[in-house]
Amino acid sequence: MMNQNSIGVISKVFADKIVIEIPDTTKVDYNFWGDFYMCDGINTFITIYKSRYEKFIYQVVSLYEQEKAFIHDEEMSKFFGKAYFEAIPIGEIQGDEFEFGLSRFPMIGDDIFLTINQDINTILQLNGDDISITLGAMATHNNYIPRFSIDKLFTNHMSILGNTGSGKSTTVRKLLHEIVYLSQKEKISIENVNFVIFDVHDEYESLAEEFVNKVEMEDISIPLETLTMEDWINLVQPSSAVQLPILMQGLRMAYLIEHGDLEYEWIRVFCALELYNNVQTEAVAKRAKIIGLLNGIQIEGIGEILKQYTQYGNFESRGANFEAQFKEKLEGFILGKSTYTYNECWVKIEELMNTAECSVKTLNSLITGIDIIFLFEEMKGNAQVRSYCSTLMSRIDNLVATYSQTLFDICTTKKKKFQEALEFKKGFTIFKCSDMDDSDLLFLTGYILRLVYAKQKEERQKNSILNRLFHFIFDEAHKYISENGHSENIRSLKIFEQIAKEGRKFGVFMILASQRPGELSKTVLSQCNNFILHRIRNNVDIDQMRKSIPYISDSQ
């Protein structure tokens, strides 16, 4: 770089900025090696040459003019103006490598130059043999279109952030179209670098159909027995104090009933007898509960005996001990159906519950299992358990009404289509989930992410080199991958945080698109290496960006 191309010299040096004195603002544009360089003021990159192979890179953040006095022997006190630029440090170039941040700083009097295109390539870490894509021209260099290395862009987690209408979805589509174009141009197979898109606004219809597998929610079904406890938490959103233990116990009870280890009828009879013997409560309500539990169960002779069970909670005596017959009939039914005596039931039930899995095949089985747990709690004197869990049951009832014929249908054809979708035979798999609410999105995204991650870990154990990579695109990520620190309900982000920390070594990457970075999980956001930032105005979101991106400045 020839000295005549210097636009100014350093007049002040601080740890966080430098002040540049510009002798003539009309001479800051010049031609160098056939390229024309223009100083556009704020955001312009500038270079200080410490040696031939060592350069400091700064970015202009403010411009101002300051008056200075002429020599004192003039007839009148006159002043002239001088221009000054303030610039903040970006990083340094040593040889062909760029690193954010400075380990040393320039000196007063060092010359300042506009950053040349070769150095911008170095800053963007693009080597000549890298396969790359472009997103557009740089705002500060109208004649320069940066290219981004595919390897560096898609081997890290990424966040695309900005307010509504700032262009997040357009950027994602641009990236995907560039991938398609590159695969056709370079003859690269994209089936091994899969992109899994959760489309919440039907915005990805323009992708070429030959590369896309579109998955409609009404065409697939998820086997409930494959859900883990984390999946159930995301799906049902229980509170931690009461509802989560009830949910876990209900799943175990449903598992035992579905596998024939326990039978609903004799458990109801056992609960009725236990209620009669040991629970002290209001007589009329107690009688109604017992009759309700025995209703519909075929126990020989029980009907006549129940006729003697008065509304006052006792048996009429007409020469026969109806109370003893009542107990004998119920104990006999329990023994005949379960092979356990009445006194053995609690021990046997607890033994089975301790070994049961938190797994269920249908939502109706879960409702049955939870209802039995409610009965057990009521027998222990917890009369308010049903009211405490009313929101839990409302949520499960809503799942039954909404998804029994769709997402959790027992149809084998739909389950087969879901398994086919998980084979990811094309480069892009789009899950059309625009009709799902936020909690259901949290479940769906976390569930599929967990399945893929487990499969990739298994593949890594077999082979040192992974044959496939997966990039999950979470649109409107703040809706479900949120910090959510003030809700009494549990929202499990364990799988997202695990992928953020460990996914890279197993070829699983996340691309978050969000208009509210301040609401995103701090753990997930902190593990993103690449950021594409659009217009962000909210102070909370801007502050989160300061914390998440160590090399960003206030002006940027």
Coordinates of C-alpha atoms in Angstrom, one line a residue:
M1 CA 0.0 0.0 0.0
M2 CA 1.5 3.3 -1.1
N3 CA 1.6 6.1 1.5
Q4 CA -0.1 8.5 -0.9
N5 CA -3.3 6.5 -0.5
S6 CA -3.4 7.2 3.2
I7 CA -6.7 8.9 4.2
G8 CA -5.3 10.2 7.5
V9 CA -3.3 9.5 10.6
I10 CA -4.0 8.4 14.1
S11 CA -4.2 11.2 16.6
K12 CA -5.6 9.4 19.7
V13 CA -5.5 5.7 20.8
F14 CA -7.8 4.1 23.3
A15 CA -8.4 0.4 24.2
D16 CA -11.9 0.5 22.6
K17 CA -11.4 3.1 19.8
I18 CA -9.0 5.3 17.9
V19 CA -9.4 8.9 16.6
I20 CA -8.2 9.6 13.1
E21 CA -7.3 13.1 11.8
I22 CA -8.4 13.5 8.2
P23 CA -6.4 16.3 6.5
D24 CA -8.6 16.5 3.4
T25 CA -12.0 14.8 3.1
T26 CA -11.9 15.3 -0.7
K27 CA -9.0 12.9 -1.0
V28 CA -10.3 9.8 0.8
D29 CA -11.4 8.0 -2.4
Y30 CA -8.7 6.4 -4.6
N31 CA -7.9 3.7 -7.1
F32 CA -5.6 0.9 -6.1
W33 CA -4.6 -2.1 -8.2
G34 CA -7.4 -1.4 -10.6
D35 CA -10.1 -1.3 -7.9
F36 CA -11.8 1.9 -6.9
Y37 CA -12.2 2.4 -3.1
M38 CA -14.6 4.9 -1.6
C39 CA -14.9 6.0 2.0
D40 CA -18.6 6.1 2.9
G41 CA -18.1 7.3 6.4
I42 CA -19.7 5.3 9.2
N43 CA -19.2 1.4 8.9
T44 CA -16.3 1.8 6.5
F45 CA -13.5 -0.7 7.2
I46 CA -10.0 0.7 7.6
T47 CA -6.6 -0.8 7.9
I48 CA -3.5 0.1 9.9
Y49 CA -0.3 -1.7 8.6
K50 CA 1.9 -2.7 11.5
S51 CA 4.2 -4.7 9.2
R52 CA 4.0 -6.4 5.8
Y53 CA 2.1 -9.4 7.3
E54 CA 0.4 -7.8 10.3
K55 CA -2.6 -5.5 9.9
F56 CA -5.1 -4.0 12.4
I57 CA -8.7 -3.8 11.1
Y58 CA -11.0 -1.1 12.4
Q59 CA -14.5 0.1 11.5
V60 CA -15.5 3.8 11.4
V61 CA -18.3 4.6 13.9
S62 CA -18.5 8.4 14.0
L63 CA -17.5 11.5 12.1
Y64 CA -17.1 15.0 13.3
E65 CA -15.4 18.3 12.6
Q66 CA -13.4 20.3 15.2
E67 CA -12.2 23.9 14.9
K68 CA -8.6 24.8 15.5
A69 CA -7.0 28.3 15.8
F70 CA -4.6 29.7 13.2
I71 CA -1.1 30.9 14.2
H72 CA -1.4 33.7 16.9
D73 CA 0.4 36.4 14.9
E74 CA -2.6 36.8 12.6
E75 CA -4.4 40.1 12.7
M76 CA -7.6 38.6 13.9
S77 CA -8.5 35.5 15.8
K78 CA -9.6 33.0 13.1
F79 CA -10.3 29.3 13.1
F80 CA -10.3 26.5 10.6
G81 CA -12.1 23.1 10.7
K82 CA -10.5 19.7 10.6
A83 CA -12.4 16.4 10.1
Y84 CA -12.0 13.5 12.5
F85 CA -13.1 9.8 12.3
E86 CA -13.6 7.6 15.3
A87 CA -13.2 3.8 14.7
I88 CA -13.5 0.7 16.8
P89 CA -11.3 -2.4 16.6
I90 CA -12.6 -5.4 14.7
G91 CA -9.5 -7.7 14.7
E92 CA -6.1 -8.3 13.2
I93 CA -4.7 -10.1 10.2
Q94 CA -1.5 -12.1 10.6
G95 CA -0.4 -13.6 7.3
D96 CA -3.5 -15.1 5.8
E97 CA -5.5 -15.5 9.0
F98 CA -8.0 -13.1 10.6
E99 CA -8.8 -13.1 14.4
F100 CA -11.4 -11.0 16.1
G101 CA -10.1 -8.7 18.8
L102 CA -6.6 -7.1 19.1
S103 CA -3.7 -8.3 21.2
R104 CA -1.7 -5.1 20.5
F105 CA -2.7 -1.6 19.4
P106 CA -1.5 0.9 16.8
M107 CA 0.5 4.0 17.7
I108 CA -0.2 7.7 17.3
G109 CA 0.9 8.9 13.8
D110 CA 0.2 5.6 12.1
D111 CA -1.2 6.0 8.6
I112 CA -4.8 4.9 7.9
F113 CA -5.9 3.1 4.7
L114 CA -9.2 1.8 3.3
T115 CA -9.4 -1.9 3.6
I116 CA -8.7 -3.6 0.3
N117 CA -10.8 -6.4 -1.1
Q118 CA -8.1 -9.0 -0.5
D119 CA -8.2 -8.2 3.2
I120 CA -12.0 -8.3 3.3
N121 CA -11.8 -11.8 1.8
T122 CA -9.4 -12.7 4.7
I123 CA -11.8 -11.2 7.2
L124 CA -14.6 -13.3 5.9
Q125 CA -12.2 -16.3 6.0
L126 CA -12.9 -17.3 2.4
N127 CA -10.1 -19.3 0.7
G128 CA -9.9 -19.5 -3.1
D129 CA -10.7 -23.2 -3.2
D130 CA -13.7 -23.0 -0.8
I131 CA -17.2 -23.7 -2.1
S132 CA -19.1 -20.6 -1.4
I133 CA -22.4 -18.7 -1.7
T134 CA -23.4 -15.0 -1.8
L135 CA -26.2 -13.1 -0.1
G136 CA -25.7 -9.6 -1.7
A137 CA -23.3 -6.6 -1.9
M138 CA -21.7 -5.0 1.2
A139 CA -23.4 -1.8 2.2
T140 CA -20.0 -0.1 2.6
H141 CA -18.5 -1.5 -0.6
N142 CA -21.1 -1.3 -3.4
N143 CA -18.7 -2.9 -5.8
Y144 CA -17.8 -5.8 -3.5
I145 CA -20.0 -8.9 -3.2
P146 CA -18.7 -11.1 -0.3
R147 CA -18.9 -14.9 -0.6
F148 CA -19.3 -17.1 2.4
S149 CA -17.7 -20.5 2.7
I150 CA -20.3 -23.3 2.9
D151 CA -18.0 -25.3 5.2
K152 CA -17.7 -22.5 7.7
L153 CA -21.3 -21.3 7.4
F154 CA -23.0 -24.6 7.9
T155 CA -20.7 -26.4 10.3
N156 CA -21.7 -24.1 13.2
H157 CA -25.0 -23.2 14.8
M158 CA -26.5 -20.0 13.3
S159 CA -29.0 -17.3 14.3
I160 CA -30.9 -15.1 11.9
L161 CA -32.4 -12.3 13.9
G162 CA -34.5 -9.2 13.3
N163 CA -37.7 -7.4 13.8
T164 CA -40.9 -8.3 11.9
G165 CA -40.6 -7.6 8.2
S166 CA -36.8 -7.1 8.3
G167 CA -36.1 -10.1 6.0
K168 CA -35.4 -13.1 8.2
S169 CA -37.5 -15.6 6.2
T170 CA -36.2 -14.0 2.9
T171 CA -32.7 -14.6 4.1
V172 CA -33.4 -18.2 5.0
R173 CA -35.0 -18.8 1.6
K174 CA -32.0 -17.1 -0.1
L175 CA -29.6 -19.5 1.7
L176 CA -31.6 -22.5 0.7
H177 CA -31.9 -21.4 -2.9
E178 CA -28.2 -20.8 -3.0
I179 CA -27.7 -24.4 -1.7
V180 CA -29.9 -25.7 -4.5
Y181 CA -28.1 -23.7 -7.2
L182 CA -24.7 -24.7 -5.8
S183 CA -25.7 -28.4 -5.8
Q184 CA -26.7 -28.1 -9.5
K185 CA -23.6 -26.1 -10.5
E186 CA -21.0 -28.1 -8.6
K187 CA -22.7 -31.4 -9.0
I188 CA -22.9 -31.8 -5.2
S189 CA -25.4 -34.2 -3.6
I190 CA -27.4 -32.3 -0.9
E191 CA -29.1 -35.5 0.4
N192 CA -26.2 -35.9 2.8
V193 CA -26.5 -32.3 4.2
N194 CA -30.1 -32.5 5.1
F195 CA -32.1 -29.4 6.0
V196 CA -35.1 -30.0 8.2
I197 CA -37.5 -27.0 8.2
F198 CA -40.4 -26.4 10.5
D199 CA -42.6 -24.1 8.4
V200 CA -44.9 -22.1 10.7
H201 CA -46.0 -19.6 8.0
D202 CA -46.1 -21.6 4.8
E203 CA -43.1 -19.6 3.5
Y204 CA -41.0 -22.3 1.8
E205 CA -43.2 -23.3 -1.1
S206 CA -40.8 -22.0 -3.7
L207 CA -38.1 -24.6 -3.2
A208 CA -37.7 -27.0 -6.2
E209 CA -40.0 -30.0 -5.6
E210 CA -37.3 -32.5 -6.8
F211 CA -35.3 -31.6 -3.7
V212 CA -38.2 -31.3 -1.2
N213 CA -40.2 -33.7 0.9
K214 CA -43.2 -31.8 2.2
V215 CA -44.8 -33.4 5.3
E216 CA -48.4 -32.4 6.1
M217 CA -49.3 -32.9 9.8
E218 CA -52.6 -34.6 9.0
D219 CA -50.8 -37.3 6.9
I220 CA -48.5 -38.6 9.6
S221 CA -48.9 -40.1 13.1
I222 CA -46.3 -40.3 15.9
P223 CA -46.3 -43.5 18.0
L224 CA -46.9 -42.4 21.6
E225 CA -44.9 -45.3 23.0
T226 CA -41.7 -43.7 21.5
L227 CA -42.1 -40.5 23.6
T228 CA -39.7 -40.0 26.5
M229 CA -40.5 -38.1 29.7
E230 CA -39.0 -35.0 28.2
D231 CA -41.4 -35.3 25.3
W232 CA -44.4 -35.7 27.6
I233 CA -43.3 -32.6 29.5
N234 CA -43.1 -30.6 26.3
L235 CA -46.5 -32.0 25.1
V236 CA -48.5 -31.7 28.3
Q237 CA -46.8 -28.8 30.1
P238 CA -47.3 -29.9 33.7
S239 CA -46.5 -27.8 36.7
S240 CA -43.6 -29.1 38.8
A241 CA -45.2 -29.2 42.2
V242 CA -48.2 -31.6 41.7
Q243 CA -48.9 -32.2 38.1
L244 CA -45.5 -33.6 37.0
P245 CA -45.5 -36.5 39.7
I246 CA -49.2 -37.3 38.8
L247 CA -48.3 -37.4 35.1
M248 CA -45.3 -39.7 35.7
Q249 CA -47.4 -42.0 37.9
G250 CA -50.2 -42.0 35.4
L251 CA -47.9 -43.0 32.6
R252 CA -46.6 -45.9 34.6
M253 CA -50.1 -47.0 35.6
A254 CA -51.2 -46.8 32.0
Y255 CA -48.2 -48.9 30.9
L256 CA -49.1 -51.6 33.5
I257 CA -52.7 -51.7 32.3
E258 CA -51.9 -51.8 28.6
H259 CA -49.4 -54.7 29.2
G260 CA -51.9 -56.7 31.4
D261 CA -49.9 -56.4 34.6
L262 CA -52.8 -54.7 36.3
E263 CA -56.5 -54.7 35.4
Y264 CA -58.7 -51.6 35.6
E265 CA -61.8 -53.4 37.0
W266 CA -60.2 -55.0 40.1
I267 CA -58.2 -51.8 40.8
R268 CA -61.5 -49.9 40.9
V269 CA -63.0 -52.5 43.2
F270 CA -59.9 -52.3 45.4
C271 CA -60.2 -48.6 45.6
A272 CA -63.9 -48.8 46.5
L273 CA -63.1 -51.2 49.4
E274 CA -60.1 -49.2 50.5
L275 CA -62.3 -46.1 50.5
Y276 CA -65.0 -47.8 52.6
N277 CA -62.5 -49.2 55.1
N278 CA -60.0 -46.4 55.6
V279 CA -61.1 -43.0 54.3
Q280 CA -63.0 -40.8 56.7
T281 CA -65.0 -38.3 54.7
E282 CA -68.5 -37.0 54.3
A283 CA -70.9 -40.0 54.3
V284 CA -73.1 -39.1 51.3
A285 CA -70.1 -38.2 49.0
K286 CA -68.3 -41.4 50.2
R287 CA -71.2 -43.6 49.3
A288 CA -71.7 -41.9 45.9
K289 CA -68.0 -42.4 45.1
I290 CA -68.0 -46.1 46.1
I291 CA -71.2 -46.8 44.0
G292 CA -69.7 -44.9 41.1
L293 CA -66.5 -47.1 41.2
L294 CA -68.5 -50.3 41.3
N295 CA -70.9 -49.2 38.6
G296 CA -70.7 -51.5 35.5
I297 CA -68.6 -54.1 37.2
Q298 CA -70.1 -57.6 37.2
I299 CA -69.9 -58.9 40.8
E300 CA -72.3 -61.6 41.7
G301 CA -74.9 -60.5 44.2
I302 CA -73.4 -57.1 44.8
G303 CA -76.5 -55.3 43.4
E304 CA -78.8 -56.6 46.2
I305 CA -76.2 -55.8 48.8
L306 CA -75.8 -52.2 47.6
K307 CA -79.5 -51.6 48.0
Q308 CA -79.0 -51.9 51.7
Y309 CA -76.2 -49.3 51.6
T310 CA -78.0 -46.2 52.9
Q311 CA -77.4 -42.6 52.1
Y312 CA -76.1 -42.3 55.6
G313 CA -73.1 -44.5 54.8
N314 CA -74.1 -47.6 56.6
F315 CA -75.9 -50.9 55.9
E316 CA -79.4 -51.7 57.0
S317 CA -79.6 -54.8 59.2
R318 CA -82.5 -57.2 58.5
G319 CA -81.2 -60.3 60.1
A320 CA -78.2 -60.5 57.7
N321 CA -74.7 -58.9 58.0
F322 CA -74.8 -57.0 54.7
E323 CA -71.5 -55.1 55.6
A324 CA -69.6 -58.3 56.0
Q325 CA -71.1 -59.7 52.7
F326 CA -70.2 -56.4 51.0
K327 CA -66.6 -56.8 52.0
E328 CA -66.5 -60.5 51.2
K329 CA -67.8 -60.0 47.7
L330 CA -65.3 -57.3 46.9
E331 CA -62.4 -59.2 48.4
G332 CA -63.4 -62.3 46.4
F333 CA -63.6 -60.4 43.2
I334 CA -60.1 -58.8 43.7
L335 CA -58.6 -62.2 44.5
G336 CA -60.2 -63.9 41.5
K337 CA -59.1 -61.2 39.1
S338 CA -55.6 -60.4 40.4
T339 CA -54.6 -63.5 42.5
Y340 CA -53.7 -61.0 45.3
T341 CA -55.5 -60.8 48.6
Y342 CA -57.0 -57.5 49.6
N343 CA -54.2 -56.9 52.1
E344 CA -51.5 -57.7 49.5
C345 CA -52.7 -55.3 46.9
W346 CA -50.8 -52.1 48.0
V347 CA -47.5 -53.9 48.1
K348 CA -47.9 -55.6 44.7
I349 CA -49.1 -52.3 43.1
E350 CA -46.1 -50.4 44.5
E351 CA -43.7 -53.1 43.3
L352 CA -45.1 -53.0 39.8
M353 CA -45.1 -49.2 39.7
N354 CA -41.5 -49.1 40.6
T355 CA -40.5 -51.2 37.6
A356 CA -43.0 -49.8 35.1
E357 CA -41.9 -47.5 32.2
C358 CA -43.3 -44.0 31.6
S359 CA -44.8 -45.1 28.3
V360 CA -48.3 -45.4 26.8
K361 CA -49.8 -46.3 23.5
T362 CA -53.0 -44.1 23.5
L363 CA -54.1 -40.9 25.1
N364 CA -57.2 -42.6 26.5
S365 CA -55.0 -45.1 28.3
L366 CA -53.1 -42.2 29.9
I367 CA -56.4 -40.7 31.0
T368 CA -57.3 -44.0 32.6
G369 CA -53.9 -44.3 34.3
I370 CA -54.1 -40.8 35.7
D371 CA -57.7 -41.4 37.0
I372 CA -56.4 -44.4 39.0
I373 CA -53.6 -42.3 40.4
F374 CA -56.2 -39.7 41.5
L375 CA -58.1 -42.5 43.3
F376 CA -54.9 -43.6 45.1
E377 CA -54.3 -40.0 46.2
E378 CA -57.8 -39.6 47.4
M379 CA -57.5 -42.8 49.4
K380 CA -54.5 -41.2 51.1
G381 CA -56.6 -38.2 52.0
N382 CA -55.5 -35.8 49.2
A383 CA -59.1 -34.7 48.4
Q384 CA -57.9 -31.7 46.3
V385 CA -55.7 -33.5 43.9
R386 CA -58.2 -33.4 41.0
S387 CA -58.7 -29.7 41.3
Y388 CA -54.9 -29.1 41.5
C389 CA -54.6 -31.1 38.2
S390 CA -57.5 -29.6 36.4
T391 CA -55.3 -27.7 33.9
L392 CA -53.3 -30.9 33.2
M393 CA -56.4 -32.9 32.4
S394 CA -57.8 -30.0 30.3
R395 CA -54.6 -30.1 28.3
I396 CA -54.8 -33.9 27.8
D397 CA -58.5 -33.7 26.9
N398 CA -57.5 -31.0 24.3
L399 CA -54.8 -33.3 22.9
V400 CA -57.4 -36.1 22.5
A401 CA -59.9 -33.8 20.8
T402 CA -57.2 -32.2 18.5
Y403 CA -54.8 -35.0 17.6
S404 CA -56.5 -38.4 18.2
Q405 CA -57.3 -38.6 14.5
T406 CA -54.2 -36.8 13.2
L407 CA -50.8 -36.5 15.0
F408 CA -51.5 -39.4 17.5
D409 CA -53.7 -41.5 15.3
I410 CA -53.2 -45.3 15.8
C411 CA -53.4 -45.7 12.0
T412 CA -50.5 -47.8 10.8
T413 CA -50.4 -46.1 7.4
K414 CA -49.9 -42.7 9.0
K415 CA -47.2 -44.1 11.3
K416 CA -45.5 -45.6 8.3
K417 CA -45.5 -42.2 6.5
F418 CA -43.9 -40.7 9.5
Q419 CA -41.1 -43.3 9.5
E420 CA -40.6 -42.6 5.8
A421 CA -40.3 -38.9 6.5
L422 CA -37.6 -39.6 9.1
E423 CA -35.5 -41.3 6.4
F424 CA -34.8 -37.8 4.9
K425 CA -34.4 -39.1 1.4
K426 CA -34.3 -35.6 -0.2
G427 CA -32.2 -32.6 0.7
F428 CA -35.0 -30.6 2.3
T429 CA -37.7 -32.0 4.5
I430 CA -40.4 -29.4 5.3
F431 CA -42.8 -30.1 8.2
K432 CA -46.0 -28.0 7.5
C433 CA -46.9 -27.0 11.0
S434 CA -48.7 -23.7 10.6
D435 CA -51.7 -24.8 12.5
M436 CA -49.9 -26.0 15.6
D437 CA -49.7 -23.9 18.8
D438 CA -46.5 -23.0 20.5
S439 CA -46.4 -25.9 23.0
D440 CA -47.2 -28.4 20.3
L441 CA -44.3 -26.9 18.2
L442 CA -42.0 -27.3 21.2
F443 CA -43.0 -31.0 21.4
L444 CA -42.7 -31.7 17.7
T445 CA -39.4 -30.0 17.1
G446 CA -37.8 -31.4 20.3
Y447 CA -39.1 -34.9 19.5
I448 CA -37.7 -35.1 15.9
L449 CA -34.5 -33.4 17.0
R450 CA -34.0 -36.0 19.7
L451 CA -34.6 -38.9 17.3
V452 CA -32.1 -37.6 14.7
Y453 CA -29.5 -36.8 17.4
A454 CA -29.8 -40.3 18.9
K455 CA -29.4 -41.9 15.4
Q456 CA -26.4 -39.7 14.6
K457 CA -24.7 -40.6 17.9
E458 CA -25.3 -44.3 17.1
E459 CA -23.8 -43.8 13.6
R460 CA -20.8 -42.0 15.1
Q461 CA -20.1 -45.0 17.4
K462 CA -19.9 -47.2 14.3
N463 CA -18.0 -44.9 12.0
S464 CA -15.4 -42.2 12.8
I465 CA -16.7 -40.1 9.8
L466 CA -20.4 -39.3 9.6
N467 CA -22.0 -39.8 6.2
R468 CA -24.8 -37.3 6.8
L469 CA -25.3 -33.9 8.4
F470 CA -28.5 -32.4 9.6
H471 CA -29.4 -28.7 9.8
F472 CA -32.6 -27.9 11.7
I473 CA -34.3 -24.6 10.8
F474 CA -36.5 -23.3 13.5
D475 CA -38.7 -20.4 12.2
E476 CA -40.1 -18.1 14.9
A477 CA -37.9 -19.9 17.4
H478 CA -38.7 -17.5 20.3
K479 CA -42.2 -19.1 20.5
Y480 CA -41.0 -22.5 21.7
I481 CA -37.2 -22.4 22.3
S482 CA -37.8 -19.7 24.9
E483 CA -36.2 -18.9 28.2
N484 CA -39.7 -18.9 29.9
G485 CA -38.3 -18.2 33.3
H486 CA -41.5 -16.9 34.8
S487 CA -43.9 -19.7 34.0
E488 CA -45.0 -22.2 36.6
N489 CA -45.3 -24.9 33.9
I490 CA -42.2 -26.9 33.0
R491 CA -40.9 -26.4 29.5
S492 CA -38.1 -28.8 28.9
L493 CA -35.4 -27.4 26.6
K494 CA -32.9 -30.1 27.5
I495 CA -32.6 -31.6 24.0
F496 CA -32.1 -28.1 22.4
E497 CA -29.5 -27.2 24.9
Q498 CA -27.7 -30.5 24.5
I499 CA -27.6 -30.1 20.7
A500 CA -26.3 -26.5 21.1
K501 CA -23.4 -27.8 23.2
E502 CA -22.7 -31.2 21.7
G503 CA -24.5 -31.4 18.3
R504 CA -21.5 -30.2 16.2
K505 CA -19.5 -33.4 16.9
F506 CA -22.4 -35.5 15.8
G507 CA -23.3 -33.5 12.7
V508 CA -26.5 -31.9 14.0
F509 CA -26.8 -28.1 13.7
M510 CA -29.5 -25.5 14.5
I511 CA -30.5 -22.4 12.5
L512 CA -32.7 -20.2 14.6
A513 CA -34.8 -17.5 13.0
S514 CA -36.4 -15.1 15.5
Q515 CA -37.7 -11.6 15.9
R516 CA -37.2 -11.6 19.7
P517 CA -33.7 -12.8 20.6
G518 CA -34.3 -11.5 24.1
E519 CA -36.9 -14.3 24.6
L520 CA -34.7 -17.1 23.2
S521 CA -33.0 -19.6 25.4
K522 CA -29.8 -18.0 26.6
T523 CA -28.0 -21.3 26.6
V524 CA -28.9 -22.1 23.0
L525 CA -28.2 -18.6 21.7
S526 CA -24.8 -18.4 23.4
Q527 CA -23.6 -21.5 21.4
C528 CA -24.4 -19.9 18.0
N529 CA -21.2 -19.0 16.2
N530 CA -22.7 -17.4 13.1
F531 CA -25.2 -14.5 13.3
I532 CA -27.1 -12.7 10.5
L533 CA -28.6 -9.6 12.1
H534 CA -31.3 -7.5 10.5
R535 CA -33.1 -4.5 12.0
I536 CA -33.5 -4.9 15.8
R537 CA -35.0 -2.0 17.8
N538 CA -36.1 -3.4 21.1
N539 CA -33.6 -2.5 23.9
V540 CA -33.9 -6.0 25.6
D541 CA -33.1 -7.7 22.3
I542 CA -30.2 -5.4 21.5
D543 CA -28.8 -6.0 25.0
Q544 CA -29.0 -9.7 24.4
M545 CA -27.0 -9.3 21.2
R546 CA -24.3 -7.5 23.2
K547 CA -24.1 -10.4 25.6
S548 CA -24.2 -13.1 22.9
I549 CA -21.8 -11.7 20.4
P550 CA -18.5 -10.7 22.1
Y551 CA -17.0 -8.9 19.1
I552 CA -20.0 -6.7 18.3
S553 CA -20.0 -3.0 19.1
D554 CA -22.7 -0.7 20.3
S555 CA -22.8 1.2 17.0
Q556 CA -23.0 -2.0 15.0

